[in-house]
Coordinates of C-alpha atoms in Angstrom, one line a residue:
Chain P
M1212 CA -35.1 67.8 2.7
A1213 CA -33.7 67.1 6.1
Q1214 CA -33.1 63.5 6.9
D1215 CA -35.5 63.6 10.0
D1216 CA -38.3 64.8 7.9
P1217 CA -41.2 62.4 8.5
I1218 CA -42.0 62.3 4.9
D1219 CA -38.6 61.0 3.9
E1220 CA -38.8 58.3 6.4
D1221 CA -42.2 57.2 5.3
R1222 CA -41.3 57.1 1.8
T1223 CA -39.3 54.1 2.1
Y1224 CA -42.7 52.3 2.2
Y1225 CA -42.8 53.0 -1.5
D1226 CA -39.5 51.9 -2.6
P1227 CA -39.1 52.8 -6.3
D1228 CA -36.5 50.0 -6.9
A1229 CA -38.8 47.2 -5.5
V1230 CA -39.7 46.2 -9.0
P1231 CA -39.2 43.0 -10.8
N1232 CA -36.3 44.1 -12.9
P1233 CA -34.8 47.5 -11.6
T1234 CA -32.5 47.9 -14.5
I1235 CA -35.2 47.8 -17.1
W1236 CA -37.3 50.2 -15.1
R1237 CA -34.5 52.5 -14.7
E1238 CA -34.3 52.7 -18.5
K1239 CA -38.0 53.2 -18.8
R1240 CA -37.9 56.0 -16.3
R1241 CA -35.0 57.6 -18.0
L1242 CA -37.0 57.4 -21.5
A1243 CA -40.0 58.8 -19.8
D1244 CA -37.8 61.8 -18.4
A1245 CA -36.6 62.6 -21.8
M1246 CA -40.1 62.5 -23.3
R1247 CA -41.2 64.9 -20.6
R1248 CA -38.6 67.2 -21.7
V1249 CA -39.6 66.8 -25.5
I1250 CA -43.3 67.4 -24.4
E1251 CA -42.4 70.4 -22.4
H1252 CA -40.7 72.1 -25.4
V1253 CA -42.2 70.8 -28.6
V1254 CA -45.4 72.9 -28.6
L1255 CA -43.8 76.2 -28.0
S1256 CA -40.5 75.7 -29.9
D1257 CA -39.5 77.4 -32.9
A1258 CA -37.5 74.3 -34.1
P1259 CA -37.3 74.3 -38.0
Q1260 CA -39.5 72.0 -39.9
D1261 CA -37.0 69.4 -41.0
E1262 CA -35.8 68.9 -37.4
L1263 CA -39.4 68.2 -36.5
S1264 CA -39.8 65.8 -39.4
I1265 CA -36.8 63.9 -38.6
A1266 CA -37.8 63.6 -35.0
A1267 CA -41.3 62.5 -36.0
D1268 CA -40.0 59.9 -38.4
A1269 CA -37.6 58.4 -35.7
L1270 CA -40.3 58.2 -33.1
E1271 CA -42.8 56.7 -35.6
R1272 CA -40.1 53.9 -36.2
Y1273 CA -39.6 53.5 -32.4
A1274 CA -43.4 53.3 -31.8
D1275 CA -43.6 50.5 -34.4
R1276 CA -40.7 48.7 -32.7
L1277 CA -42.4 49.0 -29.3
E1278 CA -45.7 47.9 -30.6
S1279 CA -43.9 44.7 -32.1
H1280 CA -43.1 43.4 -28.5
P1281 CA -46.0 41.7 -26.6
K1282 CA -47.4 43.5 -23.6
L1283 CA -46.2 42.5 -20.1
V1284 CA -48.6 40.1 -18.5
R1285 CA -50.4 42.1 -15.8
V1286 CA -48.4 41.0 -12.7
M1287 CA -48.0 44.3 -11.1
G1288 CA -51.4 45.5 -9.7
H1289 CA -52.8 48.6 -11.1
P1290 CA -51.5 52.2 -11.0
E1291 CA -54.0 54.2 -8.8
A1292 CA -53.2 55.6 -5.3
A1293 CA -56.8 55.0 -4.1
T1294 CA -56.6 51.1 -4.4
S1295 CA -53.1 50.0 -5.6
G1296 CA -51.1 47.9 -3.1
D1297 CA -48.5 47.4 -5.6
T1298 CA -45.2 49.6 -5.4
A1299 CA -44.1 49.0 -9.1
A1300 CA -47.6 49.8 -10.6
F1301 CA -48.2 52.8 -8.5
F1302 CA -44.7 54.3 -8.9
D1303 CA -44.2 53.6 -12.7
Q1304 CA -47.4 53.4 -14.4
S1305 CA -49.7 56.0 -12.8
P1306 CA -50.7 58.9 -15.2
I1307 CA -50.3 61.2 -12.2
I1308 CA -47.2 60.0 -10.3
G1309 CA -45.8 57.3 -12.5
L1310 CA -42.1 57.7 -12.9
A1311 CA -42.1 55.7 -16.1
N1312 CA -45.3 57.4 -17.4
P1313 CA -44.5 60.5 -19.5
L1314 CA -48.0 61.9 -18.9
A1315 CA -47.2 62.2 -15.1
P1316 CA -45.5 65.6 -14.1
P1317 CA -44.8 63.5 -11.8
L1318 CA -46.4 64.1 -8.6
S1319 CA -44.4 62.8 -5.6
I1320 CA -46.7 61.6 -2.7
A1321 CA -46.0 60.3 0.8
R1322 CA -47.5 59.8 4.2
S1323 CA -47.0 62.7 6.7
G1324 CA -48.7 61.5 9.7
D1325 CA -51.3 58.8 10.9
R1326 CA -54.1 60.0 8.6
T1327 CA -52.4 62.6 6.5
A1328 CA -50.3 62.9 3.3
R1329 CA -48.1 65.3 1.5
A1330 CA -47.3 65.7 -2.2
T1331 CA -45.3 67.8 -4.3
A1332 CA -45.3 68.6 -8.0
T1333 CA -44.1 71.2 -10.4
F1334 CA -46.1 71.6 -13.5
G1335 CA -44.3 72.8 -16.8
S1336 CA -45.8 74.6 -19.8
A1337 CA -47.3 71.5 -21.2
Y1338 CA -49.8 71.7 -18.3
E1339 CA -51.0 75.2 -19.0
G1340 CA -54.5 76.3 -18.9
P1341 CA -55.1 79.9 -18.1
P1342 CA -51.9 82.0 -19.2
G1343 CA -49.0 81.0 -17.0
H1344 CA -51.0 78.9 -14.8
V1345 CA -51.9 75.1 -14.3
H1346 CA -55.1 73.8 -16.3
G1347 CA -57.8 73.4 -13.8
G1348 CA -58.4 69.9 -14.9
W1349 CA -54.9 69.0 -13.9
V1350 CA -55.4 70.6 -10.5
A1351 CA -58.4 68.3 -10.0
A1352 CA -56.6 65.3 -11.3
A1353 CA -53.7 65.8 -8.8
F1354 CA -56.2 66.2 -6.0
D1355 CA -57.9 62.9 -7.0
E1356 CA -54.5 61.0 -6.6
V1357 CA -53.7 62.7 -3.3
L1358 CA -57.0 62.2 -1.9
G1359 CA -57.0 58.6 -3.2
Y1360 CA -53.7 57.9 -1.3
V1361 CA -54.8 59.5 2.0
Q1362 CA -58.3 57.6 2.1
S1363 CA -56.3 54.5 1.9
L1364 CA -54.6 55.0 5.2
G1365 CA -57.7 54.1 7.1
G1366 CA -57.1 50.5 5.9
N1367 CA -60.4 49.9 3.9
P1368 CA -59.5 51.6 0.6
G1369 CA -62.0 52.5 -1.9
M1370 CA -62.8 54.2 -5.1
T1371 CA -63.7 57.9 -5.7
G1372 CA -67.4 58.5 -5.3
R1373 CA -67.3 62.4 -5.5
L1374 CA -64.6 64.8 -5.9
I1375 CA -65.2 68.6 -5.3
T1376 CA -62.5 71.1 -6.4
H1377 CA -62.8 74.6 -5.3
Y1378 CA -60.6 77.0 -7.2
R1379 CA -59.4 79.9 -5.0
R1380 CA -57.0 81.6 -7.3
P1381 CA -55.0 80.5 -10.4
T1382 CA -52.3 77.9 -9.5
P1383 CA -48.9 78.8 -11.1
L1384 CA -46.7 76.8 -13.4
H1385 CA -43.0 76.2 -12.9
V1386 CA -43.0 76.5 -9.2
E1387 CA -43.1 73.5 -6.7
L1388 CA -46.7 73.0 -5.4
R1389 CA -47.3 71.5 -2.1
F1390 CA -50.5 69.3 -1.5
E1391 CA -51.7 68.6 2.0
A1392 CA -54.4 65.9 2.4
Q1393 CA -56.4 64.7 5.5
L1394 CA -58.4 61.6 6.1
V1395 CA -61.1 63.4 8.0
R1396 CA -63.6 60.5 9.0
E1397 CA -65.1 57.1 8.1
E1398 CA -68.8 56.4 8.1
G1399 CA -69.6 52.7 7.2
R1400 CA -68.2 52.3 3.7
K1401 CA -67.9 56.1 3.2
I1402 CA -64.6 57.7 3.7
F1403 CA -64.4 61.6 3.8
T1404 CA -61.2 63.4 2.8
E1405 CA -59.8 67.0 2.3
A1406 CA -56.8 68.4 0.8
Q1407 CA -55.3 71.9 0.0
V1408 CA -52.7 73.0 -2.5
Y1409 CA -50.3 75.8 -1.9
A1410 CA -47.8 77.8 -4.1
G1411 CA -45.4 79.0 -1.4
D1412 CA -47.7 80.1 1.3
T1413 CA -50.6 80.9 -0.9
L1414 CA -53.5 78.5 -1.0
T1415 CA -54.8 78.3 -4.7
A1416 CA -57.2 75.3 -4.4
E1417 CA -59.0 73.0 -2.1
A1418 CA -60.7 69.7 -2.5
E1419 CA -63.2 67.3 -0.8
G1420 CA -63.2 63.7 -1.7
L1421 CA -65.7 61.0 -0.8
F1422 CA -64.5 57.5 -1.4
I1423 CA -66.6 54.3 -1.1
S1424 CA -64.6 51.3 0.4
I1425 CA -64.7 48.2 -1.8
P1426 CA -63.8 44.7 -1.2
S1427 CA -60.5 43.7 -2.8
E1428 CA -62.4 41.0 -4.8
R1429 CA -64.6 43.6 -6.4
L1430 CA -61.4 45.4 -7.5
E1431 CA -60.0 42.3 -9.0
A1432 CA -63.2 41.5 -10.8
L1433 CA -62.9 45.1 -12.5
A1434 CA -59.9 44.0 -14.4
T1435 CA -61.8 41.1 -15.7
E1436 CA -64.8 43.0 -16.6
A1437 CA -62.8 45.6 -18.5
I1438 CA -63.6 45.7 -22.1
Q1439 CA -60.4 44.4 -23.7
P1440 CA -59.4 46.0 -27.0
E1441 CA -58.8 43.8 -30.0
G1442 CA -55.4 42.3 -30.3
R1443 CA -54.2 43.2 -26.9
Chain G
M739 CA -69.8 60.6 -38.8
A740 CA -72.5 61.7 -41.3
Q741 CA -72.0 65.0 -43.1
D742 CA -75.2 66.5 -41.6
D743 CA -74.2 65.9 -38.1
P744 CA -74.4 69.2 -36.3
I745 CA -71.0 68.6 -34.5
D746 CA -69.2 68.3 -37.9
E747 CA -70.7 71.4 -39.2
D748 CA -69.9 73.6 -36.1
R749 CA -66.4 72.1 -35.9
T750 CA -65.3 74.5 -38.8
Y751 CA -65.4 77.2 -36.1
Y752 CA -62.1 75.5 -34.8
D753 CA -60.2 75.1 -38.0
P754 CA -57.1 73.2 -36.9
D755 CA -55.3 74.4 -39.9
A756 CA -55.8 78.1 -38.9
V757 CA -52.4 78.4 -37.5
P758 CA -49.5 80.7 -38.4
N759 CA -47.5 78.0 -40.1
P760 CA -49.6 74.8 -40.9
T761 CA -46.7 72.8 -42.1
I762 CA -44.8 73.2 -38.9
W763 CA -47.9 72.3 -36.9
R764 CA -48.5 69.2 -39.1
E765 CA -45.1 68.0 -38.1
K766 CA -45.5 68.8 -34.4
R767 CA -48.8 66.9 -34.5
R768 CA -47.2 64.0 -36.1
L769 CA -44.5 64.0 -33.6
A770 CA -47.2 64.1 -30.8
D771 CA -48.9 61.2 -32.2
A772 CA -45.9 59.1 -32.3
M773 CA -45.0 60.1 -28.7
R774 CA -48.7 59.1 -27.7
R775 CA -48.0 55.7 -29.2
V776 CA -44.7 55.3 -27.3
I777 CA -46.4 56.5 -24.1
E778 CA -49.1 54.1 -24.6
H779 CA -46.7 51.0 -24.9
V780 CA -43.6 51.8 -22.8
V781 CA -44.7 51.1 -19.4
L782 CA -46.4 47.7 -20.2
S783 CA -43.9 46.6 -23.0
D784 CA -41.5 43.8 -22.5
A785 CA -39.0 45.5 -24.7
P786 CA -35.4 44.4 -23.9
Q787 CA -33.1 46.7 -22.0
D788 CA -30.8 47.7 -24.9
E789 CA -33.7 48.9 -27.0
L790 CA -35.0 51.0 -24.2
S791 CA -31.5 52.5 -23.6
I792 CA -31.0 53.4 -27.2
A793 CA -34.4 55.2 -27.3
A794 CA -33.6 56.9 -24.0
D795 CA -30.2 58.1 -25.4
A796 CA -31.8 59.4 -28.7
L797 CA -34.6 61.1 -26.9
E798 CA -32.2 62.8 -24.5
R799 CA -30.3 64.0 -27.5
Y800 CA -33.5 65.2 -29.2
A801 CA -34.5 67.1 -25.9
D802 CA -31.2 68.8 -25.8
R803 CA -31.7 70.0 -29.3
L804 CA -35.2 71.2 -28.9
E805 CA -34.2 73.0 -25.7
S806 CA -31.5 74.8 -27.9
H807 CA -34.0 76.7 -29.9
P808 CA -35.7 79.7 -28.2
K809 CA -39.3 79.5 -27.2
L810 CA -41.9 80.9 -29.6
V811 CA -43.0 84.4 -28.4
R812 CA -46.4 84.0 -26.9
V813 CA -48.5 85.0 -30.0
M814 CA -51.2 82.3 -29.9
G815 CA -53.4 83.0 -26.8
H816 CA -53.6 80.3 -24.3
P817 CA -54.7 76.7 -24.3
E818 CA -57.8 76.4 -22.2
A819 CA -61.2 75.8 -23.6
A820 CA -62.7 78.0 -20.7
T821 CA -61.1 81.2 -21.8
S822 CA -59.2 80.7 -25.0
G823 CA -60.5 82.6 -28.1
D824 CA -57.5 81.4 -30.0
T825 CA -57.7 78.4 -32.4
A826 CA -54.0 77.4 -32.5
A827 CA -53.3 77.6 -28.8
F828 CA -56.7 75.7 -28.1
F829 CA -56.2 73.0 -30.6
D830 CA -52.3 72.4 -30.3
Q831 CA -51.2 73.3 -26.8
S832 CA -54.0 72.1 -24.5
P833 CA -53.0 69.2 -22.1
I834 CA -56.5 67.8 -22.7
I835 CA -57.3 68.4 -26.4
G836 CA -54.1 69.7 -27.9
L837 CA -53.2 67.9 -31.0
A838 CA -49.5 68.8 -30.7
N839 CA -49.4 68.1 -27.0
P840 CA -48.6 64.4 -26.3
L841 CA -50.3 64.6 -22.8
A842 CA -53.7 65.1 -24.4
P843 CA -55.6 61.8 -25.3
P844 CA -56.7 63.9 -27.3
L845 CA -60.3 64.9 -26.4
S846 CA -62.2 66.2 -29.4
I847 CA -64.9 68.9 -28.5
A848 CA -67.5 70.7 -30.4
R849 CA -70.7 72.7 -30.1
S850 CA -73.8 70.5 -30.5
G851 CA -76.5 73.3 -30.0
D852 CA -77.1 76.8 -28.7
R853 CA -75.8 76.2 -25.2
T854 CA -74.7 72.6 -25.4
A855 CA -71.5 70.7 -26.4
R856 CA -70.3 67.2 -27.2
A857 CA -66.9 65.8 -26.8
T858 CA -65.4 62.4 -27.5
A859 CA -62.2 60.7 -26.4
T860 CA -60.6 57.3 -26.2
F861 CA -58.2 56.7 -23.3
G862 CA -55.5 54.2 -23.5
S863 CA -53.5 52.2 -21.1
A864 CA -51.4 55.2 -20.1
Y865 CA -54.5 56.7 -18.4
E866 CA -55.3 53.7 -16.3
G867 CA -56.4 54.1 -12.7
P868 CA -58.5 51.3 -11.4
P869 CA -57.7 48.0 -13.3
G870 CA -59.0 48.5 -17.0
H871 CA -60.6 51.8 -16.3
V872 CA -59.7 55.5 -16.8
H873 CA -58.0 57.3 -13.8
G874 CA -60.6 59.2 -11.9
G875 CA -58.4 62.3 -12.0
W876 CA -58.5 62.1 -15.9
V877 CA -62.3 61.8 -15.8
A878 CA -62.5 65.1 -13.7
A879 CA -59.8 66.7 -16.1
A880 CA -61.9 66.0 -19.2
F881 CA -65.0 67.3 -17.5
D882 CA -63.3 70.5 -16.6
E883 CA -62.3 71.1 -20.2
V884 CA -65.8 70.2 -21.7
L885 CA -67.5 72.4 -19.0
G886 CA -65.1 75.1 -19.8
Y887 CA -66.0 75.0 -23.3
V888 CA -69.7 75.0 -22.9
Q889 CA -69.8 77.7 -20.3
S890 CA -68.1 80.0 -22.9
L891 CA -71.0 79.6 -25.3
G892 CA -72.9 82.3 -23.1
G893 CA -70.5 84.9 -24.4
N894 CA -69.1 86.0 -20.9
P895 CA -66.4 83.2 -20.5
G896 CA -64.8 82.8 -17.0
M897 CA -62.5 80.4 -15.0
T898 CA -63.6 77.3 -13.2
G899 CA -64.7 78.2 -9.6
R900 CA -65.9 74.8 -8.5
L901 CA -65.9 71.5 -10.3
I902 CA -67.9 68.6 -8.8
T903 CA -67.5 65.2 -10.3
H904 CA -69.8 62.3 -9.5
Y905 CA -68.3 58.9 -10.3
R906 CA -71.3 56.5 -11.0
R907 CA -69.3 53.5 -12.2
P908 CA -65.8 53.0 -13.5
T909 CA -65.1 54.5 -17.0
P910 CA -63.6 51.9 -19.3
L911 CA -60.4 52.4 -21.3
H912 CA -60.0 51.7 -25.0
V913 CA -63.8 52.5 -25.9
E914 CA -64.8 55.8 -27.3
L915 CA -66.4 57.8 -24.6
R916 CA -69.0 60.5 -25.3
F917 CA -69.3 63.7 -23.1
E918 CA -72.5 65.7 -23.4
A919 CA -72.4 69.3 -21.7
Q920 CA -74.9 71.9 -21.0
L921 CA -74.8 75.5 -20.1
V922 CA -77.6 75.5 -17.5
R923 CA -77.9 79.2 -16.4
E924 CA -76.3 82.5 -15.7
E925 CA -76.7 84.5 -12.6
G926 CA -74.7 87.7 -12.6
R927 CA -71.0 86.6 -13.1
K928 CA -71.9 83.0 -12.2
I929 CA -72.3 80.4 -14.9
F930 CA -73.7 77.1 -14.1
T931 CA -72.9 74.0 -16.2
E932 CA -73.5 70.2 -16.2
A933 CA -72.1 67.3 -18.2
Q934 CA -72.3 63.7 -18.4
V935 CA -69.9 61.0 -19.8
Y936 CA -71.2 57.7 -21.5
A937 CA -69.5 54.5 -22.6
G938 CA -71.9 53.3 -25.1
D939 CA -75.2 53.9 -23.4
T940 CA -73.9 53.5 -19.9
L941 CA -73.6 56.7 -17.9
T942 CA -70.3 56.4 -16.0
A943 CA -69.8 59.9 -14.4
E944 CA -71.5 63.3 -14.0
A945 CA -70.2 66.8 -13.3
E946 CA -71.4 70.2 -12.4
G947 CA -69.1 73.2 -13.1
L948 CA -69.5 76.7 -11.6
F949 CA -67.6 79.2 -13.5
I950 CA -67.0 82.8 -12.8
S951 CA -67.0 85.3 -15.5
I952 CA -64.0 87.5 -15.8
P953 CA -63.1 90.5 -17.9
S954 CA -60.5 89.6 -20.7
E955 CA -58.1 92.4 -19.4
R956 CA -57.9 90.4 -16.0
L957 CA -57.1 87.2 -18.1
E958 CA -54.3 89.0 -20.0
A959 CA -53.0 90.3 -16.7
L960 CA -52.7 86.7 -15.5
A961 CA -49.9 86.1 -18.1
T962 CA -48.0 88.9 -16.8
E963 CA -48.4 88.0 -13.1
A964 CA -47.3 84.4 -13.9
I965 CA -44.0 83.5 -12.1
Q966 CA -41.6 83.2 -14.9
P967 CA -38.9 80.4 -14.6
E968 CA -35.4 81.4 -14.9
G969 CA -33.9 81.3 -18.4
R970 CA -37.3 81.1 -20.2

């Protein structure tokens, strides 16, 4: 992408290295990348059984080890574009864009104007729904994240109240998709947003998101209200 | 769950062992389970850097190995509830319910009546959006899968045309959620569906899905039309 592209300029707002311990996070992101490659290939691979067994054994041992460490104290906000003010939580933890979260394709998202945003993602075979195409649920999930980001540009971010996804045609796997999102208008606490996703020049789906602005105290209270699992 | 529960009875329709090579798939599912545990813990773990580095190295080597095997020829249908008639693809490959797909929580889904379905899932920390709660995108994704399943009960399955998700209150992590879905009516090729998700007795979100019935030939053509990545 050219250096004068407005997306790249604005991307510095989210500096992926602005985390408490960049070296640790670099390793977590590398681990996540490797896991994405395994996820992409394991279901459809004809790997022999002994190879799969050895890998399963090793990963079970590693999971045991990871679980033996205490969890980080929550110092990093939370991972959703809609309401996160925190770079590290947003960039690393999100199940949609998180660099250290193997669930995330990841989607890459940035401001493209005063009240607009652009995002890109390439979905691999692990995200398949209809043959050769992205699962409709993942299309909706990506829209939720992109709309959640663009609604926050108005300065009074909120949570998703209603998300409508219109599927125009199947969205292909293995090609870079481009999401365009707009903050359309604000009415009191209601924030109206729209977005489209393109494969090349082809529109494959559109979305409308209604967000309800919430005070930041209310958001902090959510964390306290959350039902905590035993032993965590 | 009691043995006379209608869900358990109907679940035999989807026999997870009805795959070409059950032993291979057992290992793939075990590998996926271990990866889910790693995914759940890696972001929020305070594991030391050397441990993370060793794991990243090992997983990179394993990804290389997996990629050295050719991909399975597609003999298993495709992984979406909406249109899949195939047990193995549905159960193992789906990014929402696939037992061998580490992206999937997994959601467990079954018929609960003539034109109704029920699903359960427990989302861990890797699926977090607002503090302590499930990412809104994942709530929509789960609805898409559940509605996709229930619309197929009418016998003329189709693809999602429009998905509307109403978020009533935040959906908690770490507790079993229950999805209830209904095939409401069919009008020509249009199939209207609804679903709700509960945490305990609390309704947290609702959805409406409009599906468009498509001939099976059209679905098969999709696989051919799909843009194939190089070298796959």
